[in-house]
């Protein structure tokens, strides 16, 4: 049976070198600012961008787009303090239909909580770790400015 320390070491070994991370961040930023890319793709790019930016801060990516009968988890990471962080990422190109943060409704928070506890049941080695729920809001303006807001412990 693999213990938690071995899994963390394996995950860290799989994480990409700093230079490659920076290169990938730049590529994703370019794609986020390309308004010819369909809106469906923008959500996935926002999740990738969030993961990469946090990996640059030495967070460990544990899962992305994890699905269960309770819902989907956009990004699951472990921060430098060993806290398992479930991150809801909302990416928008305008605020015409509300800000990215406004898109995280009470219903979405409840589904995310249920999915997170289901994830922990499926990843028992992390079951006794502290957890937190964050929201990352990404807003891309027409002048190709990316505004990112990371709310720690959002819900």
PDB file of C-alpha atoms in Angstrom:
ATOM      1  CA  UNK A   1       0.000   0.000   0.000  1.00  0.00           C
ATOM      2  CA  UNK A   2       1.316   3.445  -0.920  1.00  0.00           C
ATOM      3  CA  UNK A   3       1.616   5.814   2.018  1.00  0.00           C
ATOM      4  CA  UNK A   4       0.866   9.526   1.889  1.00  0.00           C
ATOM      5  CA  UNK A   5       4.528  10.615   1.833  1.00  0.00           C
ATOM      6  CA  UNK A   6       5.303   8.338  -1.139  1.00  0.00           C
ATOM      7  CA  UNK A   7       2.303   9.661  -3.062  1.00  0.00           C
ATOM      8  CA  UNK A   8       3.293  13.255  -2.378  1.00  0.00           C
ATOM      9  CA  UNK A   9       6.844  12.540  -3.569  1.00  0.00           C
ATOM     10  CA  UNK A  10       5.479  10.884  -6.714  1.00  0.00           C
ATOM     11  CA  UNK A  11       3.211  13.857  -7.385  1.00  0.00           C
ATOM     12  CA  UNK A  12       6.069  16.304  -6.823  1.00  0.00           C
ATOM     13  CA  UNK A  13       8.295  14.358  -9.221  1.00  0.00           C
ATOM     14  CA  UNK A  14       5.571  14.579 -11.848  1.00  0.00           C
ATOM     15  CA  UNK A  15       5.152  18.321 -11.392  1.00  0.00           C
ATOM     16  CA  UNK A  16       6.769  20.287 -14.158  1.00  0.00           C
ATOM     17  CA  UNK A  17      10.012  22.238 -13.856  1.00  0.00           C
ATOM     18  CA  UNK A  18       9.690  25.972 -13.113  1.00  0.00           C
ATOM     19  CA  UNK A  19      10.785  27.119 -16.597  1.00  0.00           C
ATOM     20  CA  UNK A  20       8.328  24.850 -18.322  1.00  0.00           C
ATOM     21  CA  UNK A  21       5.593  26.039 -15.966  1.00  0.00           C
ATOM     22  CA  UNK A  22       6.316  29.660 -16.887  1.00  0.00           C
ATOM     23  CA  UNK A  23       6.218  28.748 -20.570  1.00  0.00           C
ATOM     24  CA  UNK A  24       2.881  26.977 -20.127  1.00  0.00           C
ATOM     25  CA  UNK A  25       1.451  29.934 -18.171  1.00  0.00           C
ATOM     26  CA  UNK A  26       2.400  32.272 -21.039  1.00  0.00           C
ATOM     27  CA  UNK A  27       0.796  29.955 -23.593  1.00  0.00           C
ATOM     28  CA  UNK A  28      -2.443  29.684 -21.597  1.00  0.00           C
ATOM     29  CA  UNK A  29      -2.517  33.481 -21.076  1.00  0.00           C
ATOM     30  CA  UNK A  30      -2.255  33.897 -24.848  1.00  0.00           C
ATOM     31  CA  UNK A  31      -5.120  31.458 -25.381  1.00  0.00           C
ATOM     32  CA  UNK A  32      -7.272  33.132 -22.710  1.00  0.00           C
ATOM     33  CA  UNK A  33      -6.876  36.448 -24.541  1.00  0.00           C
ATOM     34  CA  UNK A  34      -7.778  34.936 -27.923  1.00  0.00           C
ATOM     35  CA  UNK A  35     -11.418  35.916 -28.359  1.00  0.00           C
ATOM     36  CA  UNK A  36     -11.833  33.467 -31.261  1.00  0.00           C
ATOM     37  CA  UNK A  37     -11.622  30.555 -28.801  1.00  0.00           C
ATOM     38  CA  UNK A  38     -15.120  29.290 -27.869  1.00  0.00           C
ATOM     39  CA  UNK A  39     -16.528  30.121 -24.436  1.00  0.00           C
ATOM     40  CA  UNK A  40     -16.698  26.409 -23.515  1.00  0.00           C
ATOM     41  CA  UNK A  41     -12.920  26.188 -23.871  1.00  0.00           C
ATOM     42  CA  UNK A  42     -12.361  29.305 -21.750  1.00  0.00           C
ATOM     43  CA  UNK A  43     -13.529  27.534 -18.575  1.00  0.00           C
ATOM     44  CA  UNK A  44     -11.031  24.724 -19.062  1.00  0.00           C
ATOM     45  CA  UNK A  45      -8.257  27.223 -19.820  1.00  0.00           C
ATOM     46  CA  UNK A  46      -9.107  29.121 -16.634  1.00  0.00           C
ATOM     47  CA  UNK A  47      -8.756  25.926 -14.613  1.00  0.00           C
ATOM     48  CA  UNK A  48      -5.411  25.154 -16.251  1.00  0.00           C
ATOM     49  CA  UNK A  49      -4.216  28.733 -15.679  1.00  0.00           C
ATOM     50  CA  UNK A  50      -5.190  28.546 -11.999  1.00  0.00           C
ATOM     51  CA  UNK A  51      -3.415  25.202 -11.554  1.00  0.00           C
ATOM     52  CA  UNK A  52      -0.227  26.435 -13.223  1.00  0.00           C
ATOM     53  CA  UNK A  53      -0.111  29.715 -11.284  1.00  0.00           C
ATOM     54  CA  UNK A  54      -0.487  27.862  -7.984  1.00  0.00           C
ATOM     55  CA  UNK A  55       2.082  25.239  -8.992  1.00  0.00           C
ATOM     56  CA  UNK A  56       4.495  28.142  -9.454  1.00  0.00           C
ATOM     57  CA  UNK A  57       3.875  28.833  -5.745  1.00  0.00           C
ATOM     58  CA  UNK A  58       4.812  25.207  -4.963  1.00  0.00           C
ATOM     59  CA  UNK A  59       1.265  23.962  -4.532  1.00  0.00           C
ATOM     60  CA  UNK A  60       0.783  20.338  -5.593  1.00  0.00           C
ATOM     61  CA  UNK A  61      -1.892  19.498  -8.144  1.00  0.00           C
ATOM     62  CA  UNK A  62      -3.888  16.485  -6.945  1.00  0.00           C
ATOM     63  CA  UNK A  63      -6.821  16.476  -9.363  1.00  0.00           C
ATOM     64  CA  UNK A  64      -8.601  18.452 -12.068  1.00  0.00           C
ATOM     65  CA  UNK A  65     -12.142  18.105 -13.368  1.00  0.00           C
ATOM     66  CA  UNK A  66     -12.948  15.286 -10.962  1.00  0.00           C
ATOM     67  CA  UNK A  67     -16.507  14.040 -11.433  1.00  0.00           C
ATOM     68  CA  UNK A  68     -18.836  12.211  -9.091  1.00  0.00           C
ATOM     69  CA  UNK A  69     -22.579  11.801  -8.768  1.00  0.00           C
ATOM     70  CA  UNK A  70     -22.498  14.855  -6.486  1.00  0.00           C
ATOM     71  CA  UNK A  71     -20.873  17.171  -9.003  1.00  0.00           C
ATOM     72  CA  UNK A  72     -17.527  18.257 -10.385  1.00  0.00           C
ATOM     73  CA  UNK A  73     -14.434  19.595  -8.671  1.00  0.00           C
ATOM     74  CA  UNK A  74     -12.552  22.031 -10.889  1.00  0.00           C
ATOM     75  CA  UNK A  75      -9.161  21.880  -9.176  1.00  0.00           C
ATOM     76  CA  UNK A  76      -7.904  20.008  -6.104  1.00  0.00           C
ATOM     77  CA  UNK A  77      -4.495  21.027  -4.770  1.00  0.00           C
ATOM     78  CA  UNK A  78      -2.382  20.769  -1.653  1.00  0.00           C
ATOM     79  CA  UNK A  79      -0.900  24.072  -0.534  1.00  0.00           C
ATOM     80  CA  UNK A  80       2.504  24.534   1.082  1.00  0.00           C
ATOM     81  CA  UNK A  81       0.948  24.069   4.541  1.00  0.00           C
ATOM     82  CA  UNK A  82      -0.409  20.628   3.596  1.00  0.00           C
ATOM     83  CA  UNK A  83      -4.025  21.803   3.417  1.00  0.00           C
ATOM     84  CA  UNK A  84      -6.182  20.163   0.743  1.00  0.00           C
ATOM     85  CA  UNK A  85      -7.768  23.027  -1.201  1.00  0.00           C
ATOM     86  CA  UNK A  86     -10.832  22.525  -3.375  1.00  0.00           C
ATOM     87  CA  UNK A  87     -10.883  25.377  -5.887  1.00  0.00           C
ATOM     88  CA  UNK A  88     -13.913  26.518  -7.848  1.00  0.00           C
ATOM     89  CA  UNK A  89     -12.685  28.439 -10.901  1.00  0.00           C
ATOM     90  CA  UNK A  90     -14.920  30.872 -12.776  1.00  0.00           C
ATOM     91  CA  UNK A  91     -13.629  32.468 -15.967  1.00  0.00           C
ATOM     92  CA  UNK A  92     -15.468  35.179 -17.870  1.00  0.00           C
ATOM     93  CA  UNK A  93     -14.829  37.517 -20.795  1.00  0.00           C
ATOM     94  CA  UNK A  94     -17.360  40.075 -19.632  1.00  0.00           C
ATOM     95  CA  UNK A  95     -19.573  40.875 -16.674  1.00  0.00           C
ATOM     96  CA  UNK A  96     -22.652  41.183 -18.861  1.00  0.00           C
ATOM     97  CA  UNK A  97     -24.257  38.246 -17.050  1.00  0.00           C
ATOM     98  CA  UNK A  98     -22.585  38.933 -13.705  1.00  0.00           C
ATOM     99  CA  UNK A  99     -19.102  38.664 -12.302  1.00  0.00           C
ATOM    100  CA  UNK A 100     -17.297  35.330 -12.072  1.00  0.00           C
ATOM    101  CA  UNK A 101     -17.763  35.394  -8.293  1.00  0.00           C
ATOM    102  CA  UNK A 102     -21.520  35.856  -8.641  1.00  0.00           C
ATOM    103  CA  UNK A 103     -21.589  32.581 -10.587  1.00  0.00           C
ATOM    104  CA  UNK A 104     -20.661  30.646  -7.428  1.00  0.00           C
ATOM    105  CA  UNK A 105     -24.188  30.230  -6.110  1.00  0.00           C
ATOM    106  CA  UNK A 106     -25.332  28.598  -2.878  1.00  0.00           C
ATOM    107  CA  UNK A 107     -26.381  25.545  -4.905  1.00  0.00           C
ATOM    108  CA  UNK A 108     -22.893  25.340  -6.440  1.00  0.00           C
ATOM    109  CA  UNK A 109     -21.270  25.600  -3.004  1.00  0.00           C
ATOM    110  CA  UNK A 110     -23.429  22.755  -1.651  1.00  0.00           C
ATOM    111  CA  UNK A 111     -22.602  20.530  -4.648  1.00  0.00           C
ATOM    112  CA  UNK A 112     -18.911  21.337  -4.292  1.00  0.00           C
ATOM    113  CA  UNK A 113     -18.957  20.411  -0.592  1.00  0.00           C
ATOM    114  CA  UNK A 114     -20.633  17.075  -1.346  1.00  0.00           C
ATOM    115  CA  UNK A 115     -18.236  16.319  -4.206  1.00  0.00           C
ATOM    116  CA  UNK A 116     -15.237  17.254  -2.033  1.00  0.00           C
ATOM    117  CA  UNK A 117     -16.236  14.884   0.752  1.00  0.00           C
ATOM    118  CA  UNK A 118     -16.794  12.176  -1.852  1.00  0.00           C
ATOM    119  CA  UNK A 119     -13.294  12.904  -3.244  1.00  0.00           C
ATOM    120  CA  UNK A 120     -11.853  12.523   0.256  1.00  0.00           C
ATOM    121  CA  UNK A 121     -13.642   9.172   0.640  1.00  0.00           C
ATOM    122  CA  UNK A 122     -11.980   8.052  -2.598  1.00  0.00           C
ATOM    123  CA  UNK A 123      -8.571   9.395  -1.542  1.00  0.00           C
ATOM    124  CA  UNK A 124      -8.388   8.099   2.015  1.00  0.00           C
ATOM    125  CA  UNK A 125      -4.735   9.076   2.480  1.00  0.00           C
ATOM    126  CA  UNK A 126      -5.875  12.716   2.565  1.00  0.00           C
ATOM    127  CA  UNK A 127      -8.976  12.109   4.692  1.00  0.00           C
ATOM    128  CA  UNK A 128      -7.500  13.481   7.919  1.00  0.00           C
ATOM    129  CA  UNK A 129      -5.936  16.596   6.433  1.00  0.00           C
ATOM    130  CA  UNK A 130      -7.329  20.060   6.901  1.00  0.00           C
ATOM    131  CA  UNK A 131      -9.410  21.222   3.957  1.00  0.00           C
ATOM    132  CA  UNK A 132     -10.436  24.557   2.525  1.00  0.00           C
ATOM    133  CA  UNK A 133     -12.719  25.807  -0.237  1.00  0.00           C
ATOM    134  CA  UNK A 134     -11.353  28.627  -2.400  1.00  0.00           C
ATOM    135  CA  UNK A 135     -12.734  30.481  -5.395  1.00  0.00           C
ATOM    136  CA  UNK A 136     -10.632  31.841  -8.232  1.00  0.00           C
ATOM    137  CA  UNK A 137     -12.233  34.491 -10.424  1.00  0.00           C
ATOM    138  CA  UNK A 138     -10.666  35.209 -13.809  1.00  0.00           C
ATOM    139  CA  UNK A 139     -11.943  38.106 -15.880  1.00  0.00           C
ATOM    140  CA  UNK A 140     -10.468  38.775 -19.328  1.00  0.00           C
ATOM    141  CA  UNK A 141     -11.071  42.203 -20.824  1.00  0.00           C
ATOM    142  CA  UNK A 142     -11.188  43.061 -24.520  1.00  0.00           C
ATOM    143  CA  UNK A 143      -7.821  44.816 -24.174  1.00  0.00           C
ATOM    144  CA  UNK A 144      -6.352  41.420 -23.176  1.00  0.00           C
ATOM    145  CA  UNK A 145      -5.968  42.248 -19.508  1.00  0.00           C
ATOM    146  CA  UNK A 146      -6.359  39.221 -17.220  1.00  0.00           C
ATOM    147  CA  UNK A 147      -7.679  39.995 -13.739  1.00  0.00           C
ATOM    148  CA  UNK A 148      -7.327  37.089 -11.353  1.00  0.00           C
ATOM    149  CA  UNK A 149      -8.738  37.096  -7.840  1.00  0.00           C
ATOM    150  CA  UNK A 150      -8.099  34.209  -5.429  1.00  0.00           C
ATOM    151  CA  UNK A 151     -10.449  34.153  -2.454  1.00  0.00           C
ATOM    152  CA  UNK A 152      -9.061  31.910   0.284  1.00  0.00           C
ATOM    153  CA  UNK A 153     -11.673  30.084   2.342  1.00  0.00           C
ATOM    154  CA  UNK A 154     -14.474  31.499   0.205  1.00  0.00           C
ATOM    155  CA  UNK A 155     -17.061  29.049   1.544  1.00  0.00           C
TER     156      UNK A 155
END
